Coordinates of C-alpha atoms in Angstrom, one line a residue:
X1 CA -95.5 130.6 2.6
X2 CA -95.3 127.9 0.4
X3 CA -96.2 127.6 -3.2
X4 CA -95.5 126.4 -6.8
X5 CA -95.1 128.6 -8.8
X6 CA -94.0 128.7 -12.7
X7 CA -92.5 132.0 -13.7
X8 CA -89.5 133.8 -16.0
X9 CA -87.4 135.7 -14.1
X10 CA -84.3 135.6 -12.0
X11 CA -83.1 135.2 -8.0
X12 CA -79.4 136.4 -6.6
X13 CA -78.7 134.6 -3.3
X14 CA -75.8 135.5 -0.7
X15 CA -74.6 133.2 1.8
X16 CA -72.6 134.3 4.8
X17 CA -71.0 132.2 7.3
X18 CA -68.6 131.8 10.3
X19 CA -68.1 129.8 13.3
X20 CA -71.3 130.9 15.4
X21 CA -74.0 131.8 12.5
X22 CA -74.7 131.0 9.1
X23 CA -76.9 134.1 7.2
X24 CA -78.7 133.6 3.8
X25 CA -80.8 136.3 1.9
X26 CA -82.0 136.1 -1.3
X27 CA -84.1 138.0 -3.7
X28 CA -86.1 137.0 -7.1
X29 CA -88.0 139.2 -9.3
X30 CA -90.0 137.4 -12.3
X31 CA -93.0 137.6 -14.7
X32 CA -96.0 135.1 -13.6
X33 CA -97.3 132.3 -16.5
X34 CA -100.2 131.8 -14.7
X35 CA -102.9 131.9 -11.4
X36 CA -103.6 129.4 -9.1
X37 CA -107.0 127.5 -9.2
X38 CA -108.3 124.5 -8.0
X39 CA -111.5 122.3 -9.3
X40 CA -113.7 119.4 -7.7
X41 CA -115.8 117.0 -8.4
X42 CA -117.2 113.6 -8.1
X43 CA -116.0 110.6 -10.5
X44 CA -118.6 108.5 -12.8
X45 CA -118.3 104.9 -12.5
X46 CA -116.8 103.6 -15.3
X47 CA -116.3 106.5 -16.7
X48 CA -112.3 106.7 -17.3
X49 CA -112.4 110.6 -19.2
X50 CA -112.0 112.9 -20.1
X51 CA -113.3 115.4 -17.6
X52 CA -112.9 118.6 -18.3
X53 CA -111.4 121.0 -15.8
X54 CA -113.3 124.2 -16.0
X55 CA -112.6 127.7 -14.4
X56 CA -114.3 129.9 -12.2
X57 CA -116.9 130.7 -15.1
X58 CA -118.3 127.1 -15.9
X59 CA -118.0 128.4 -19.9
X60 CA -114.6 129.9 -19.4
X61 CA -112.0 128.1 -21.6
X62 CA -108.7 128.0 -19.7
X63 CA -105.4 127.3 -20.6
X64 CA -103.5 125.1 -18.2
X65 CA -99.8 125.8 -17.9
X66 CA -97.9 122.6 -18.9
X67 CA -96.9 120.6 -15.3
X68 CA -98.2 122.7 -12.9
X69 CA -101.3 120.4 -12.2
X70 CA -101.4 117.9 -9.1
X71 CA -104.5 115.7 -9.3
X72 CA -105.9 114.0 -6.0
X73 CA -108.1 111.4 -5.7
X74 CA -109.9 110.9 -2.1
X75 CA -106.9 113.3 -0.8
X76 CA -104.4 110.7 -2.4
X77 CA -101.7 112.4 -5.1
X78 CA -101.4 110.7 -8.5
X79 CA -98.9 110.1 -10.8
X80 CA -99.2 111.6 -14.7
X81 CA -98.4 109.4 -17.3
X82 CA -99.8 106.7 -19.3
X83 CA -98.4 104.1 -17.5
X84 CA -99.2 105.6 -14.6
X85 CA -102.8 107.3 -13.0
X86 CA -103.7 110.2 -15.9
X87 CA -103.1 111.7 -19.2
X88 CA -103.8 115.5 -19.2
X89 CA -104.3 117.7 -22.3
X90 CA -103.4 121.2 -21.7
X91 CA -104.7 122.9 -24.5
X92 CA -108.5 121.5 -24.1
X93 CA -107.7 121.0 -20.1
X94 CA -108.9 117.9 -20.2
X95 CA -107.9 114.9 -17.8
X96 CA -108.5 111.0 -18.8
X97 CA -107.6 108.0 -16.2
X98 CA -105.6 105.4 -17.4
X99 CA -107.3 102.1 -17.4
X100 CA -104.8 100.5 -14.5
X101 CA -106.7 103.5 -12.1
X102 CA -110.3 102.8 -12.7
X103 CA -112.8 105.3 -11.4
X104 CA -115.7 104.9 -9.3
X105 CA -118.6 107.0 -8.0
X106 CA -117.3 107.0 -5.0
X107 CA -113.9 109.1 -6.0
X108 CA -113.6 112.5 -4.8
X109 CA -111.5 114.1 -7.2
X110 CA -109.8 117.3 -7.2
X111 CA -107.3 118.8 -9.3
X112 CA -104.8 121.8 -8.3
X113 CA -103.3 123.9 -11.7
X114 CA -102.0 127.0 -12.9
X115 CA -103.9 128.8 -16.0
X116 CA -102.5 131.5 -18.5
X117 CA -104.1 134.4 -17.4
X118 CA -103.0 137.3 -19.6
X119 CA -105.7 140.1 -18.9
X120 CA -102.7 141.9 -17.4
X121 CA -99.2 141.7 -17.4
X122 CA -98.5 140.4 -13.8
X123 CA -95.1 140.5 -12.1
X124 CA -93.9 138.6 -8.4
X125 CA -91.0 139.7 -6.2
X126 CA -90.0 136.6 -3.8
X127 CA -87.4 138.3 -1.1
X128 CA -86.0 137.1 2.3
X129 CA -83.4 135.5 4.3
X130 CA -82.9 133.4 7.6
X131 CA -80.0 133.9 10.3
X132 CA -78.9 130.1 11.4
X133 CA -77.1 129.9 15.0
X134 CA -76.6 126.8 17.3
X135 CA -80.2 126.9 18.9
X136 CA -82.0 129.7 17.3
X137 CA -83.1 129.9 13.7
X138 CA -85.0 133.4 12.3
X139 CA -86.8 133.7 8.8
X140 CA -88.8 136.4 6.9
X141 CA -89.9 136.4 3.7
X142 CA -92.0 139.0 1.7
X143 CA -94.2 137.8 -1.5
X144 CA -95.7 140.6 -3.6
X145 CA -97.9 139.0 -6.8
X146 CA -99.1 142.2 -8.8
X147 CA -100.9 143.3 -11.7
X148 CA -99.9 146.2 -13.9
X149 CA -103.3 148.0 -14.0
X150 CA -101.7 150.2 -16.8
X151 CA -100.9 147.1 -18.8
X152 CA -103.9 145.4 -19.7
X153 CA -103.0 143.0 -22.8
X154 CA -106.3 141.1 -23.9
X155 CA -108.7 143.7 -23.0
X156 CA -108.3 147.6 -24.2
X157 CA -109.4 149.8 -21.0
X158 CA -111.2 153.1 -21.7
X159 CA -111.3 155.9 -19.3
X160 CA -115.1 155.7 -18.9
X161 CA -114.7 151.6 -18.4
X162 CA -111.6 152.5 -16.1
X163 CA -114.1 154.8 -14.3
X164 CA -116.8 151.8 -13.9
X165 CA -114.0 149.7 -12.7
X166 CA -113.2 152.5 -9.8
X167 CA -116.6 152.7 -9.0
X168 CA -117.3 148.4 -8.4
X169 CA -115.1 148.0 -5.5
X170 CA -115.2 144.8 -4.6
X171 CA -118.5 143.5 -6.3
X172 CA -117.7 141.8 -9.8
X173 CA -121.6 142.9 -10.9
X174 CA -120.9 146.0 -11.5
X175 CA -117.8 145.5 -13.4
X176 CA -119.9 145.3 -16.6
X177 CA -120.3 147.2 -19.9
X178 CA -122.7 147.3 -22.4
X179 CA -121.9 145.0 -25.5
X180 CA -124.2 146.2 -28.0
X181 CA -122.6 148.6 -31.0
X182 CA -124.9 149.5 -34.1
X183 CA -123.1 148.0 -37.1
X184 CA -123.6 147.5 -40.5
X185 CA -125.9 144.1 -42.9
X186 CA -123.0 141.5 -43.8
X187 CA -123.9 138.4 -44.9
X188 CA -122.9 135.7 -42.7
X189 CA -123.1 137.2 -39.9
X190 CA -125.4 137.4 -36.7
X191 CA -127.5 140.8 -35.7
X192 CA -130.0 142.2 -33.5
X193 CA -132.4 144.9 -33.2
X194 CA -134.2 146.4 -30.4
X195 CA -137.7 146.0 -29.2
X196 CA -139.4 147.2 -26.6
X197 CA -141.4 144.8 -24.5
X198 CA -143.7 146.7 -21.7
X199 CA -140.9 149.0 -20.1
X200 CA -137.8 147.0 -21.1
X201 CA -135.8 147.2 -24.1
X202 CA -134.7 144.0 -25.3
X203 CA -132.5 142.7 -28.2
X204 CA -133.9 140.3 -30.9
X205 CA -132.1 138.3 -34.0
X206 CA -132.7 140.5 -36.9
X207 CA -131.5 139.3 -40.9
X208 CA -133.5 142.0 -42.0
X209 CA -131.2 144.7 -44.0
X210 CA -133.7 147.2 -43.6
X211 CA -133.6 147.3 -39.3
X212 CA -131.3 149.5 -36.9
X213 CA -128.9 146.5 -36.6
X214 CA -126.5 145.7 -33.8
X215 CA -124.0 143.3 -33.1
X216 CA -123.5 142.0 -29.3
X217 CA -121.7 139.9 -27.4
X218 CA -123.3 137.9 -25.3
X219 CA -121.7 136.4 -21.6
X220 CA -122.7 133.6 -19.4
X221 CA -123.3 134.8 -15.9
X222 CA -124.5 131.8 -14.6
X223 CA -127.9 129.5 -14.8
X224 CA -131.1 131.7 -13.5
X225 CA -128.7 135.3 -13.3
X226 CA -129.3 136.0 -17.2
X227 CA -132.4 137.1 -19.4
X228 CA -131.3 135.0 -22.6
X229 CA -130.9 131.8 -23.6
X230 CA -129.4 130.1 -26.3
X231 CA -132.1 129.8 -29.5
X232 CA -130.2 127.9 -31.9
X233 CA -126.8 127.5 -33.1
X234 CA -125.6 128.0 -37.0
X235 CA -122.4 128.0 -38.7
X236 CA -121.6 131.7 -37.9
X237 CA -122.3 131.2 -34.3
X238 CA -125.3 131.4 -31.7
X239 CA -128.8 133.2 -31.9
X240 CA -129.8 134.0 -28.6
X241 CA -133.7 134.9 -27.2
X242 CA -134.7 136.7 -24.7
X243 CA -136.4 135.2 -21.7
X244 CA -139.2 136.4 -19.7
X245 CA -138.9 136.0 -15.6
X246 CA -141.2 133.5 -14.0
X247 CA -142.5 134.7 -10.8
X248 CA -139.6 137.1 -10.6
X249 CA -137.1 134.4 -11.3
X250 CA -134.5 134.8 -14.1
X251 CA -135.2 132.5 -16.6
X252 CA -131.8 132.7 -18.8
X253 CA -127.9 132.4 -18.3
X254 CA -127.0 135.2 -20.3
X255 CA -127.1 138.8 -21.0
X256 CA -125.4 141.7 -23.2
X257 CA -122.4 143.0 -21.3
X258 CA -118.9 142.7 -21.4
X259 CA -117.1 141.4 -18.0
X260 CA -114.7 143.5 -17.6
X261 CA -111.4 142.3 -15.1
X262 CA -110.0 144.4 -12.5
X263 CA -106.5 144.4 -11.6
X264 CA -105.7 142.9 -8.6
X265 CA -103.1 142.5 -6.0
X266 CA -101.7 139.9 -3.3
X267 CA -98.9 140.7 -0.5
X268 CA -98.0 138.6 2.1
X269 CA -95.3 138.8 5.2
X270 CA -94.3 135.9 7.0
X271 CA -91.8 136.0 10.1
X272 CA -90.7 133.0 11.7
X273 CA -88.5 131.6 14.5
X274 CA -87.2 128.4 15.9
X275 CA -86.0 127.6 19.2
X276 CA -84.6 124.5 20.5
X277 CA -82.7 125.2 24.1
X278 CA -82.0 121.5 24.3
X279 CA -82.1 118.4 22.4
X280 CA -85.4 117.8 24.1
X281 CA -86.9 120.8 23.2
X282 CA -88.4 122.7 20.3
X283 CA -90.2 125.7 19.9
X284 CA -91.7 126.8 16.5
X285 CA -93.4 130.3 15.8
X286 CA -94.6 132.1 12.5
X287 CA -96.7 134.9 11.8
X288 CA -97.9 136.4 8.9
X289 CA -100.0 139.5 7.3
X290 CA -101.6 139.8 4.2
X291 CA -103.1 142.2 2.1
X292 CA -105.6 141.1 -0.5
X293 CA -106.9 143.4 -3.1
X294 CA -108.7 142.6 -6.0
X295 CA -109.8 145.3 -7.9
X296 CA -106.6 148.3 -7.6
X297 CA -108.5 151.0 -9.7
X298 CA -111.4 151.4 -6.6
X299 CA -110.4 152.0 -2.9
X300 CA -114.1 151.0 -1.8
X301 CA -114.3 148.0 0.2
X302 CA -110.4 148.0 0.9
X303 CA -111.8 147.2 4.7
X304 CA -111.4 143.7 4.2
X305 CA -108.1 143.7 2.6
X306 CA -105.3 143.1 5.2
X307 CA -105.8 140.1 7.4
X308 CA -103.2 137.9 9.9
X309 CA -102.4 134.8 10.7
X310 CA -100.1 132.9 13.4
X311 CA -98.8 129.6 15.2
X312 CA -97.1 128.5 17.8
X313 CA -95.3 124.6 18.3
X314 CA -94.0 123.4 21.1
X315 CA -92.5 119.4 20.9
X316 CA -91.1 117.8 24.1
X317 CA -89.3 114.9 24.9
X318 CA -90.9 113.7 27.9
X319 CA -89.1 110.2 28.6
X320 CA -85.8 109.0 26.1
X321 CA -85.3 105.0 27.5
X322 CA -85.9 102.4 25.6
X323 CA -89.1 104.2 24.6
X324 CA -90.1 107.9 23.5
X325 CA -92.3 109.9 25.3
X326 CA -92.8 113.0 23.5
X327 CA -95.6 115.7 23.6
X328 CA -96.4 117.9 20.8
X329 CA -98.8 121.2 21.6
X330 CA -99.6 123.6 18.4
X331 CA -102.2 126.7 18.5
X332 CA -103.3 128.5 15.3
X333 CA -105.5 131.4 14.3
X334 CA -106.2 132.8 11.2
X335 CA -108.7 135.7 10.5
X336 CA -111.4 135.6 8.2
X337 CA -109.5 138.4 5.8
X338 CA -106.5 136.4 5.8
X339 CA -105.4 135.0 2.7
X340 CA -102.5 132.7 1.2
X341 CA -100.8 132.4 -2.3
X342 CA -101.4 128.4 -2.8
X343 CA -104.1 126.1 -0.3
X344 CA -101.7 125.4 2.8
X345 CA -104.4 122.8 4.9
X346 CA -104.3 119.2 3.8
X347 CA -106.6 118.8 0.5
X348 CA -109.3 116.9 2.6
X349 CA -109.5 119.1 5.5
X350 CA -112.9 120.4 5.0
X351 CA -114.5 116.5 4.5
X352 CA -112.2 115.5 7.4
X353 CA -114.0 118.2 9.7
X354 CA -117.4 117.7 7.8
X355 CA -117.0 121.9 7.3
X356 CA -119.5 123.6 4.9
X357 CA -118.8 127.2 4.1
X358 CA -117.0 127.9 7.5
X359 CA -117.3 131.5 8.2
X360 CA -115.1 133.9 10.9
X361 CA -111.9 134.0 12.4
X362 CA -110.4 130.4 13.0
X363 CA -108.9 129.0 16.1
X364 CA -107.0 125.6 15.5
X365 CA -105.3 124.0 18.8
X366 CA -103.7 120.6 18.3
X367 CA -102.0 118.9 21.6
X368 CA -100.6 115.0 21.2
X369 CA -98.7 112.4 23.5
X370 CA -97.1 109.7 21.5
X371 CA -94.7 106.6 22.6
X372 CA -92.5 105.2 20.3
X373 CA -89.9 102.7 19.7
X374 CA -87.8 102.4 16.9
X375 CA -88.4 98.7 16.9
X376 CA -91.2 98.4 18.2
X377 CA -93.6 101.0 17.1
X378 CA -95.7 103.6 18.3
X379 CA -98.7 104.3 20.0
X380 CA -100.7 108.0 20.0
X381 CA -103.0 110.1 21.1
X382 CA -104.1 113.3 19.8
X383 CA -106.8 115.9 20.6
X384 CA -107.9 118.7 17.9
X385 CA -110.4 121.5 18.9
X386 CA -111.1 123.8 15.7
X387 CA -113.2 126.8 15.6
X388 CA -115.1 129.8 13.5
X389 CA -116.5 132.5 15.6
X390 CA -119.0 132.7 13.4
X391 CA -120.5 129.4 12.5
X392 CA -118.5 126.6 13.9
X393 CA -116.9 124.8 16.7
X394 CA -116.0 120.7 16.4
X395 CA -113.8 118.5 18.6
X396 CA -111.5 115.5 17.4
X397 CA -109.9 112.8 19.4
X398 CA -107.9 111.1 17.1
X399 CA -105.9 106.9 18.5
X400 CA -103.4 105.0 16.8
X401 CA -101.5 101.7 17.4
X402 CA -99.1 100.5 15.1
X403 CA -97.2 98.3 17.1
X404 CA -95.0 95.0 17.2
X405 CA -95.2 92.1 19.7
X406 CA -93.0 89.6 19.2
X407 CA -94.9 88.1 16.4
X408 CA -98.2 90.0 16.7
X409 CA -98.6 93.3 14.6
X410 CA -101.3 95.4 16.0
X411 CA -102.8 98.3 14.1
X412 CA -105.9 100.6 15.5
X413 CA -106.2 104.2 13.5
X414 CA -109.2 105.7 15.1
X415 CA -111.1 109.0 14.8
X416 CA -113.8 110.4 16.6
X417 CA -115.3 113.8 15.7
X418 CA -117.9 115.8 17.4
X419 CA -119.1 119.4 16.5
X420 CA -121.6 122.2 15.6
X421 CA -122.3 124.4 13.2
X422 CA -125.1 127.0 12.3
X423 CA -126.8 124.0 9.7
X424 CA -126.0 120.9 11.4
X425 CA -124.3 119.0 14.4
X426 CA -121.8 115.8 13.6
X427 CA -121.3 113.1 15.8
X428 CA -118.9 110.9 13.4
X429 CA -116.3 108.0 14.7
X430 CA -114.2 105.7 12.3
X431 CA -112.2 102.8 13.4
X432 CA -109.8 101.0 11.6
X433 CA -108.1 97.7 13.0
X434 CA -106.3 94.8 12.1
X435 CA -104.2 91.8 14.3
X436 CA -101.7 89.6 12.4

């Protein structure tokens, strides 16, 4: 349950200890600034910026909020500043690389942010506590992220569009209105009026006083999903066109409606408890439920709302002389419904297990022994085993050698990765090495 999170609001905390426990709850109510959303993409060589970061609609203009971006190159963190990695403008979201950080085509580049979102006014509630005793630790926290679906603020809901909304479920196609309204000849501005062309009715630019004129809005829905394109562009705005199909393909990226944006709603419940019945042993636990629902008017397709997710650590000290033995064994699953407030795996987890569009519930065991000295250095093994029911199932075997004799530094980090998916089977090892 961890995020980032900028909000307005306020927290009360209460503290109570004595000899044998020490017990803290707290609770925080607050309005949200913004969603979290993430973009990637690949670097141009010598190309410094700016790139822009777009949203979820590649025509959307978003509005970062101001520090709430973390910016990753090849899974690395980066520093803001112009003596540092980047420079960031938040009104245009736009990110430029300083020239001390020069960019290649071989940079992977992803950047974590908040937008303003204000289709709704949105509240969070942030409660929970722990109980702290000698050897056993117990947490829970609730998070409840909400739209007021009575409280629309950009966009002015009628009943009949409230109505279409209850109707979509889950599907973001049908969450569409018409855009077209008959209006009145202005100079200046753009019209259409409608032709018929075999069975369909279609709109065409129109600066003829004399014709049933309309005004309409038109919205990107993505390259081949739309039957208009853009014709030209004046001072007063764009003309658009329509587009005949080609062989039944869509030939356009645009078409008359409105998209209209559903309320939505994420909850999630995380228990947790630590045990450690000697200085040699731990034991970690934590499970969580969450309930996902993004569009609150319509109770069709709630089925895939709620989902769960849980782990289990266990870390052992094996041998404590001159050097460690420890063993570390962690089991994870996560169902496909199961969803988080912020990403929780590390930023280059999918490249790392060469995953594309992993599917189903996920199993993710994790068993290590490592021997260590403080002086001296350490040396590891670790086996990972991850798996989708649905589409995949890879192994990892994972070495490393840092160590010091005498004057010899040795270093070995080495990975070796086999799995299978539904599209393709990887057989992948990378060694790293170096002697001194």
């Amino acid at each position: 349950l961890k995020f980032n999170k900028k909000v307005s609001g306020v927290q009360v905390d209460a503290t109570i200890e004595n000899e044998k426990s020490n017990t803290h709850l707290f609770a925080s109510g607050a309005l949200v600034r913004g969603q979290f959303a993430n973009n990637t993409f690949i670097g141009q060589e010598g190309n410094q910026g700016p790139y822009r970061i777009s949203g979820s609609n590649v025509e959307q203009f978003i509005l970062i909020i101001s520090g709430s971006e973390t910016v990753f190159v090849n899974g690395i963190p980066l520093k803001r500043g112009e003596n540092n990695d980047y420079t960031i403008d938040y009104n245009t979201a736009e990110i430029t690389f300083t020239p001390t950080y020069p960019i290649t085509s071989n940079m992977r580049i992803t950047v974590e942010y908040q937008f303003s979102d204000r289709n709704y006014t949105r509240f969070v509630t942030y409660n929970g506590g722990s109980l702290k005793t000698k050897k056993l630790t117990l947490g829970f926290g609730f998070y409840n992220e909400n739209d007021a679906k009575n409280q629309s603020t950009q966009q002015e809901l009628s009943n009949n569009q409230k109505e279409i909304l209850s109707l979509a479920g889950d599907n973001m196609s049908q969450m569409v209105v018409p855009s077209d309204f008959a209006d009145i000849f202005e100079e200046g501005k753009i019209f259409y009026k409608k032709e018929t062309l075999g069975v369909e009715e279609i709109f065409v630019f129109s600066d003829n006083p004399d014709d049933n004129l309309f005004t309409v809005r038109f919205t990107y829905v993505g390259e081949n999903k739309g039957n208009y394109g853009i014709q030209t562009t004046i001072a007063s705005g764009r003309i658009y066109e329509y587009m005949a199909p080609v062989n039944g393909v869509l030939q356009g990226a645009y078409d008359p409606i409105i998209q209209l944006v559903a309320p939505s709603k994420l909850q999630v419940a995380v228990f947790n408890a630590d045990y450690s019945p000697s200085q040699k042993t731990a034991i970690n636990s934590e499970f969580a439920y969450s309930v996902n629902d993004i569009n609150l008017f319509s109770s069709l397709d709630d089925n895939d709302n709620n989902g769960m997710a849980g782990k289990i650590n266990w870390n052992q000290i094996l041998v404590d002389k001159a050097w460690q033995l420890t063993s570390d064994i962690n089991y994870e699953f996560i169902t496909d419904d199961f969803r988080t407030i912020e990403r929780f795996r590390n930023v280059e987890f999918n490249r790392d297990w060469d995953l594309i569009n992993p599917i189903g519930n996920q199993q993710f065991f994790t068993s290590s022994l490592a021997l260590s000295n403080s002086e001296n250095g350490i040396i590891k093994y670790q086996l990972n085993q991850l798996n989708f029911s649905d589409n995949f199932n890879g192994n990892k075997h994972n070495f490393l050698t840092d160590v010091i004799f005498g004057k010899s530094k040795i270093h070995i980090n080495s990975s070796f990765l086999n799995s299978n998916s539904n599209t393709h089977v990887t057989k992948f090892s990378r060694i790293s090495s170096f002697v001194n």
